[in-house]
mmCIF file of C-alpha atoms in Angstrom:
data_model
loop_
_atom_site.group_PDB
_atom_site.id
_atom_site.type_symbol
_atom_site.label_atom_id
_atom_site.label_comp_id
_atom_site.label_asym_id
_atom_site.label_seq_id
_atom_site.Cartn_x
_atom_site.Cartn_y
_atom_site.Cartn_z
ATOM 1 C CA UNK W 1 16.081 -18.500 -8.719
ATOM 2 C CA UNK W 2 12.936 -16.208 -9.148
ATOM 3 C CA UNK W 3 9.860 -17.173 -8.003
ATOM 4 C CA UNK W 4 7.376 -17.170 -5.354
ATOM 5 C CA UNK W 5 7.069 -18.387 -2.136
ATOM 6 C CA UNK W 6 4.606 -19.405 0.812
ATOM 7 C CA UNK W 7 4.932 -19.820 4.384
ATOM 8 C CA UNK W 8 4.294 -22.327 6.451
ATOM 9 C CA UNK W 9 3.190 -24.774 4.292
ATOM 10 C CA UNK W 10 0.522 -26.034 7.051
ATOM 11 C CA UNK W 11 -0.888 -23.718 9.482
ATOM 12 C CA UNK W 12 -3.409 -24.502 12.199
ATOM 13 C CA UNK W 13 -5.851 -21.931 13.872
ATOM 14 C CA UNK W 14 -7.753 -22.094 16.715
ATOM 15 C CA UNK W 15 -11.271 -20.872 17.331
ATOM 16 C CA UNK W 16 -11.038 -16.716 17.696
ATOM 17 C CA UNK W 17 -7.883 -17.069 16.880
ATOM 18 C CA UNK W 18 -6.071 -14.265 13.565
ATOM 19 C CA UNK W 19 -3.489 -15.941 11.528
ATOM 20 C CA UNK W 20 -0.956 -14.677 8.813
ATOM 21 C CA UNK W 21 -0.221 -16.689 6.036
ATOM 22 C CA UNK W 22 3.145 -15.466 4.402
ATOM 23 C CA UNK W 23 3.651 -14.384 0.043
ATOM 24 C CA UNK W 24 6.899 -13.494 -1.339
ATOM 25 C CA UNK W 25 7.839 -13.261 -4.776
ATOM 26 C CA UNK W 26 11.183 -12.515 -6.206
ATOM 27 C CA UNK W 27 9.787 -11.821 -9.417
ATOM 28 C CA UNK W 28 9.474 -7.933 -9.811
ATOM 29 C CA UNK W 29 5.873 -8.395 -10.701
ATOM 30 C CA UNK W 30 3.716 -5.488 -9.486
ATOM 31 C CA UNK W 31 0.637 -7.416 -8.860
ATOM 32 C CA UNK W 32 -0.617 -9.902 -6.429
ATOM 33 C CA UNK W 33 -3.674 -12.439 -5.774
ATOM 34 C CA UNK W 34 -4.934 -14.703 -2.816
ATOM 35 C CA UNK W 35 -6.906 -17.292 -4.159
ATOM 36 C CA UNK W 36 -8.292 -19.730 -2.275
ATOM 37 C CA UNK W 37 -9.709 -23.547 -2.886
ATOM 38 C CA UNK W 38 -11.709 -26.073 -1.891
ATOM 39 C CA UNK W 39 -12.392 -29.471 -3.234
ATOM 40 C CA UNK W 40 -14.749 -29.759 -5.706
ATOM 41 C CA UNK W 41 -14.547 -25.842 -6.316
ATOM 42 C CA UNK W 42 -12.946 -23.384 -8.997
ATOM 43 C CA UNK W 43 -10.523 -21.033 -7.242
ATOM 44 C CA UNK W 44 -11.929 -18.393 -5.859
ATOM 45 C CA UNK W 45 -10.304 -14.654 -5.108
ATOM 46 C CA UNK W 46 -10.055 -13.304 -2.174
ATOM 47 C CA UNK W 47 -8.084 -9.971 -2.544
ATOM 48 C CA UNK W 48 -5.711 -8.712 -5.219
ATOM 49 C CA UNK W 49 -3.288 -5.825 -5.615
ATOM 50 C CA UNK W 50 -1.825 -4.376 -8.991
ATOM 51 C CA UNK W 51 0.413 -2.057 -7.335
ATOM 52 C CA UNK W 52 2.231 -1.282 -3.845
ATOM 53 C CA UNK W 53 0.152 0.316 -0.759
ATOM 54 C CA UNK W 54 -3.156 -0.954 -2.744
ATOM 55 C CA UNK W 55 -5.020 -3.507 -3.024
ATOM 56 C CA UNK W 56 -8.956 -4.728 -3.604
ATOM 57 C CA UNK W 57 -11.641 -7.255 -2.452
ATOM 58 C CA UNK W 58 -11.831 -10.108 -4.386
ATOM 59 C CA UNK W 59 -14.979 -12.446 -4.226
ATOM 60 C CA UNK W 60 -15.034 -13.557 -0.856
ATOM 61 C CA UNK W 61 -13.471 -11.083 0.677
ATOM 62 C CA UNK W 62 -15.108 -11.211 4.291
ATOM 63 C CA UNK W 63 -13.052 -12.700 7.053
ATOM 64 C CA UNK W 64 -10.211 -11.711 5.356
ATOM 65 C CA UNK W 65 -7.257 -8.862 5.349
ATOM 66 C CA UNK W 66 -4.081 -7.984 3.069
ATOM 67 C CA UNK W 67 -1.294 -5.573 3.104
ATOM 68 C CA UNK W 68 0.947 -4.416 0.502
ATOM 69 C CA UNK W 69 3.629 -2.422 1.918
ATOM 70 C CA UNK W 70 6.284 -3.604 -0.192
ATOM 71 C CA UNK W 71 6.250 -5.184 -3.650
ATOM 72 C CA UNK W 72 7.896 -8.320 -2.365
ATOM 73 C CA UNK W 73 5.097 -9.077 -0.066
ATOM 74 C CA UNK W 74 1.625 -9.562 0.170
ATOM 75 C CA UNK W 75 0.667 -11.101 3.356
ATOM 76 C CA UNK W 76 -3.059 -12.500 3.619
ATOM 77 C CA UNK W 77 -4.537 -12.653 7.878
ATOM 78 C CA UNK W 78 -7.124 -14.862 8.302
ATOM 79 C CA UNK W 79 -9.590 -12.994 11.167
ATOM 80 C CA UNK W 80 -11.714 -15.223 13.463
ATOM 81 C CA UNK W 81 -14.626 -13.632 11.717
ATOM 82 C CA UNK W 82 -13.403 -16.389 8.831
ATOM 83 C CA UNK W 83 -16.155 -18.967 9.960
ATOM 84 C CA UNK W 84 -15.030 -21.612 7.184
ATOM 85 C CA UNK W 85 -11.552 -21.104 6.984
ATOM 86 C CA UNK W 86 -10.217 -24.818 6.610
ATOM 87 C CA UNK W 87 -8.719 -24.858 2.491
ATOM 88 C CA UNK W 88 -5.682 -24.500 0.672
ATOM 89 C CA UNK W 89 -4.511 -20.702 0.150
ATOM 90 C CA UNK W 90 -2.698 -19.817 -2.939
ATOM 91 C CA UNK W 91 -0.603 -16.923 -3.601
ATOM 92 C CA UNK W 92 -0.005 -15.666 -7.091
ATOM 93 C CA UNK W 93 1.491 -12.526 -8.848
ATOM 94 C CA UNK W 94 2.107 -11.587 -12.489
ATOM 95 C CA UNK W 95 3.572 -8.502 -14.117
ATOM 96 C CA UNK W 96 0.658 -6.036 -13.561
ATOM 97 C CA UNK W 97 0.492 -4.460 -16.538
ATOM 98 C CA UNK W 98 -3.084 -2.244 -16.092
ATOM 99 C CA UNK W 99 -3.779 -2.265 -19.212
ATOM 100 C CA UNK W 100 -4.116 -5.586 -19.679
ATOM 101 C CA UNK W 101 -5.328 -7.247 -16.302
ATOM 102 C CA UNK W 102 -6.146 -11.137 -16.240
ATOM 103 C CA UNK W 103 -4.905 -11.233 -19.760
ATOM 104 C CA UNK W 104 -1.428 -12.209 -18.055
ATOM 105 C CA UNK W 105 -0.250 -15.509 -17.090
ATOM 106 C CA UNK W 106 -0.222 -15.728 -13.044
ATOM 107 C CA UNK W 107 2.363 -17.471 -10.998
ATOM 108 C CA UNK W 108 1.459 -19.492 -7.994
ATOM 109 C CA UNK W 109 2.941 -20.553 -4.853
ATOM 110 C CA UNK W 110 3.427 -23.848 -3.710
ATOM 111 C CA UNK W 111 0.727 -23.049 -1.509
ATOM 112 C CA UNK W 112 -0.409 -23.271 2.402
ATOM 113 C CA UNK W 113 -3.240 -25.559 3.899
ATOM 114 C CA UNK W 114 -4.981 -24.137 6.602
ATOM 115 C CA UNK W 115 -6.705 -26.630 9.146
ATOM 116 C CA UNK W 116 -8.659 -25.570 12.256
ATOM 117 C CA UNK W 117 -8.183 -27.039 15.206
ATOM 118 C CA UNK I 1 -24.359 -15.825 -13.745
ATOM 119 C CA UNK I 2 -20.757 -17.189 -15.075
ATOM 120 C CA UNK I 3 -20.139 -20.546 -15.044
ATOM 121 C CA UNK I 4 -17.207 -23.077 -16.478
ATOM 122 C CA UNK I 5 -18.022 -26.524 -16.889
ATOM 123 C CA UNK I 6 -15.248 -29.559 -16.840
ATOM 124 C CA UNK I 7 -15.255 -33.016 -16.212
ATOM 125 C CA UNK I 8 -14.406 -33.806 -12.535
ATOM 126 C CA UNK I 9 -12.182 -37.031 -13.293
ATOM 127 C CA UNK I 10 -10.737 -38.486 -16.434
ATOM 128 C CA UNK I 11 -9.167 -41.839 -16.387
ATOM 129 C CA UNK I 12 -6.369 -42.395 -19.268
ATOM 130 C CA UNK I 13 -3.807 -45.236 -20.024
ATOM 131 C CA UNK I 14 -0.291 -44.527 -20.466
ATOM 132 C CA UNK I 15 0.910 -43.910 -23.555
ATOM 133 C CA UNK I 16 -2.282 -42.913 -24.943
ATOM 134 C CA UNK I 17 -4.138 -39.825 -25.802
ATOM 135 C CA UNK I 18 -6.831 -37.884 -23.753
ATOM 136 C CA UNK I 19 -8.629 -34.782 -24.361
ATOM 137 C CA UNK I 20 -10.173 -32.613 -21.373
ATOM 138 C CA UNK I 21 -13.305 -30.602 -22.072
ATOM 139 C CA UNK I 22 -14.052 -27.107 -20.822
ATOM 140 C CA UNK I 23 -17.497 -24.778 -21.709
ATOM 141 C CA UNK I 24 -18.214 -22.024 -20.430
ATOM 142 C CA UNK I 25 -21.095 -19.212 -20.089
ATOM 143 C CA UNK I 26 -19.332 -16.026 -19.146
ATOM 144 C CA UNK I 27 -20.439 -12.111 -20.083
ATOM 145 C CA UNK I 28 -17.818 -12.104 -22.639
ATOM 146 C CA UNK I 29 -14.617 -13.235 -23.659
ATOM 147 C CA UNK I 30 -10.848 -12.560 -23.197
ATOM 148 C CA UNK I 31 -8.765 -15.655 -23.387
ATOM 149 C CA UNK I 32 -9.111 -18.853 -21.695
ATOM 150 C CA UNK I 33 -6.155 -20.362 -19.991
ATOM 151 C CA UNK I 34 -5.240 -24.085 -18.894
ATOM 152 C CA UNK I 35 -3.297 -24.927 -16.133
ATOM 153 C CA UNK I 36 -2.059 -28.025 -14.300
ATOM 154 C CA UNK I 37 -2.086 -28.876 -11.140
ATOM 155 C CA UNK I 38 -0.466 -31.975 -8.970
ATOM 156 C CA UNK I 39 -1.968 -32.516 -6.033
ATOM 157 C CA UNK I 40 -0.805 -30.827 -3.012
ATOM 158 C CA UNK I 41 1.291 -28.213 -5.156
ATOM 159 C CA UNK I 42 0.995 -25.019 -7.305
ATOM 160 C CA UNK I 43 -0.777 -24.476 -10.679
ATOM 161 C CA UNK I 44 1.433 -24.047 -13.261
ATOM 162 C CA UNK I 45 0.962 -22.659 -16.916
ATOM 163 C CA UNK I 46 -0.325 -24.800 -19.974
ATOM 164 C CA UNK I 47 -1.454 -22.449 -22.883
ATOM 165 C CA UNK I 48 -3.870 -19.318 -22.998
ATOM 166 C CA UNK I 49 -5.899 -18.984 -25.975
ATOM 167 C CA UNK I 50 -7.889 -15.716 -27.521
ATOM 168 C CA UNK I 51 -8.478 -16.982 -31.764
ATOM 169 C CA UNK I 52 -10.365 -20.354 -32.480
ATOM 170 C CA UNK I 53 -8.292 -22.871 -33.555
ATOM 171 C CA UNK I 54 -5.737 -25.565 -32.131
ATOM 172 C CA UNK I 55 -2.687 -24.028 -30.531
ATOM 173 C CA UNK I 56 -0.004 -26.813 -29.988
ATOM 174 C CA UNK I 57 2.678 -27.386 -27.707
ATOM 175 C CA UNK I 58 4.778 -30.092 -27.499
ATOM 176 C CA UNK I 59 2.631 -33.167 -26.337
ATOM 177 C CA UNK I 60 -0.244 -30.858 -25.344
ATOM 178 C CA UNK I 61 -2.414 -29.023 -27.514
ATOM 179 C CA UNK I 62 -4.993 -26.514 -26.442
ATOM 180 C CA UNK I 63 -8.357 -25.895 -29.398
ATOM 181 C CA UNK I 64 -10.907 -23.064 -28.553
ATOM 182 C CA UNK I 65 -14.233 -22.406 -30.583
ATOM 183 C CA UNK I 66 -15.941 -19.126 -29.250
ATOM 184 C CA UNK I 67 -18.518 -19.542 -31.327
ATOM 185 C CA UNK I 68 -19.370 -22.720 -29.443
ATOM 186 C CA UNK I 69 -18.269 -21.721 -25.405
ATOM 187 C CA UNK I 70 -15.739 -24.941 -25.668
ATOM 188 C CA UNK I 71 -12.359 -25.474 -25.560
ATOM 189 C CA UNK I 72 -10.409 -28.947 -24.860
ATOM 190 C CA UNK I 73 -7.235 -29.995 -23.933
ATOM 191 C CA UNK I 74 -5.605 -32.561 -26.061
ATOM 192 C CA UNK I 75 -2.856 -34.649 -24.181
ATOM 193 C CA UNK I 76 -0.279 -36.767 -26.106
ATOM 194 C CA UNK I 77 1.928 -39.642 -25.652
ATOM 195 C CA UNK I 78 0.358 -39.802 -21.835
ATOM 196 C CA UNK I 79 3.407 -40.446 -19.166
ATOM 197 C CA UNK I 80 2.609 -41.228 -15.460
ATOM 198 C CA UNK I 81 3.966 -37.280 -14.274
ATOM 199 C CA UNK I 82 1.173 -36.406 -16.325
ATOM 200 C CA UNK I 83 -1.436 -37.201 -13.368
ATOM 201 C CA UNK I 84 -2.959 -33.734 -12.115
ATOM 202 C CA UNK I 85 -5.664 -31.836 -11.854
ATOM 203 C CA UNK I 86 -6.210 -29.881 -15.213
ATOM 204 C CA UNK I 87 -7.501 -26.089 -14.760
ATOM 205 C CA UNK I 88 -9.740 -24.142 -17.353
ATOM 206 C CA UNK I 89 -10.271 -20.762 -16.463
ATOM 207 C CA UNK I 90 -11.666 -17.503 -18.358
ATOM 208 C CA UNK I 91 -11.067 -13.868 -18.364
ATOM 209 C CA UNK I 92 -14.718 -12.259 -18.968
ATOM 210 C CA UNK I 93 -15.765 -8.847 -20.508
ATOM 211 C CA UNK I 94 -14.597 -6.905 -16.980
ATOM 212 C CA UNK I 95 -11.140 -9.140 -17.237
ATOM 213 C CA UNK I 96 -12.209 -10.857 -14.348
ATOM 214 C CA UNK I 97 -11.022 -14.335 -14.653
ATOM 215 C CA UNK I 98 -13.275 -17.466 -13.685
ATOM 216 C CA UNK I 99 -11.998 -20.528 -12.977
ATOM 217 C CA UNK I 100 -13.125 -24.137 -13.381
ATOM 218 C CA UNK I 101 -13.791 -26.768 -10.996
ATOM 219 C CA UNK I 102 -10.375 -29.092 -12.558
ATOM 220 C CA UNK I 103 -10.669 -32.164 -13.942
ATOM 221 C CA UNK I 104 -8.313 -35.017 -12.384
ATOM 222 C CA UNK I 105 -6.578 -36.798 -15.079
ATOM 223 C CA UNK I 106 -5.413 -40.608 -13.760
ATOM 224 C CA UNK I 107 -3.027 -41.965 -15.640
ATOM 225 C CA UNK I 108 -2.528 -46.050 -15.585
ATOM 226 C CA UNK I 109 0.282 -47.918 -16.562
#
C-alpha cells in the first residue's frame, strides 16, 4: 500500500534536548512539507522540499532543521532553540510538479504529537 | 496580510444537511481546497476548486464565488463518521497556500 508514514506517533523532549521526528512516503512524489498545528490555528509550514538534496524555510522556520537525502525521506529535528515546541507535526508530500506548486493535492501523515516534558 | 475565515464549531443532526463557510482575503487566487480532518489523525482530501460554481461529490458538495472571497461546504445525508474538523485552505498569487483555522463539525444522533 502507498502512502506515507510518521514516526513515533508521540514523542517527548526534554529541555535542551534535539529530537527527530521521522517522514516516509512510498509514494514517488518528489516533494515534501512539515506543517505544523496548534489548536485554534491554521497549519502552518515549517520547511518544504520539491526535489532531493533541497529544501526551503517555510513560515516558522526557526528552531527547526530538515534533510532530504533521499526521496523517501524527509526527516524534520526539532533543536532546543524550538522554545514552543509542544503541537502536532504533520508530514505531507505530493507529486512536485514545479510548474504547478500548491496547485496539487498534498498527502498527510497520520501525524506525531510532540509534548515537552 | 492573508487571512481565511471559518467557523470554529458547527453543530449538525444526523441525517441532515450542513454547510461550512470559508472567506478569505489573500493577494490573489489559485484554487481553494477542503479537507477533513478527525481528530487525532491526518487531513485527507475533499475537493479543490479554481471556477465559481458548485462542484459536487457524492454527499459533499464544494461552491466557490471569487467574486465574493467565499466558498462553503455543503454536507449531505449527515452520518456520525462525518464528525471532523473541516479544512479551507488557499493557494495565493505566489502559490503559497494558506490555511484556515477548521471548523469542527458535531454530528448528533
Amino acid at each position: 500500500d502507498g502512502g506515507i508514514t510518521q514516526s513515533p506517533k508521540y514523542l517527548f523532549r526534554k529541555e535542551g534536548q534535539n529530537v527527530t521526528l521521522s517522514c516516509e512516503q512510498n509514494l514517488n512524489h518528489d516533494a515534501m512539507y512539515w506543517y505544523r498545528q496548534d489548536p485554534g490555528q491554521g497549519l502552518r509550514l515549517i520547511y518544504y522540499s520539491q526535489i532531493v538534496n533541497d529544501f526551503q524555510k517555510g513560515d516558522i522556520a526557526e528552531g527547526y532543521s530538515v534533510s532530504r537525502e533521499k526521496k523517501e525521506s524527509f526527516p524534520l529535528t526539532v533543536t532546543s532553540a524550538q522554545k514552543n515546541p509542544t503541537a502536532f507535526y504533520l508530514c505531507a508530500s505530493s507529486i512536485g510538479d514545479s510548474t504547478s506548486g500548491n496547485l496539487e493535492t498534498q498527502y498527510f501523515g497520520p501525524g506525531t504529537r510532540l509534548l515537552v516534558l | 496580510g492573508q487571512n481565511i475565515d471559518q467557523p470554529t464549531e458547527m453543530t449538525a443532526t444526523e441525517g441532515a444537511i450542513v454547510q461550512i463557510n470559508c472567506t478569505y482575503q489573500t493577494s490573489g487566487f489559485n484554487g481553494l481546497f477542503w479537507y477533513q480532518q478527525h481528530a487525532g489523525e491526518a487531513p485527507t482530501f475533499l475537493s479543490y476548486n479554481v471556477l465559481d460554481g458548485l462542484e459536487e461529490k457524492g454527499r459533499f458538495s464544494s461552491f466557490l464565488s471569487r467574486s465574493k472571497g467565499y466558498s462553503y461546504l455543503l454536507l449531505k445525508e449527515l452520518q456520525m463518521k462525518d464528525s471532523a474538523s473541516y479544512l479551507c485552505a488557499v493557494v495565493d498569487s505566489n502559490y503559497q497556500l494558506i490555511w484556515g483555522a477548521g471548523t469542527k463539525l458535531i454530528i448528533k444522533p
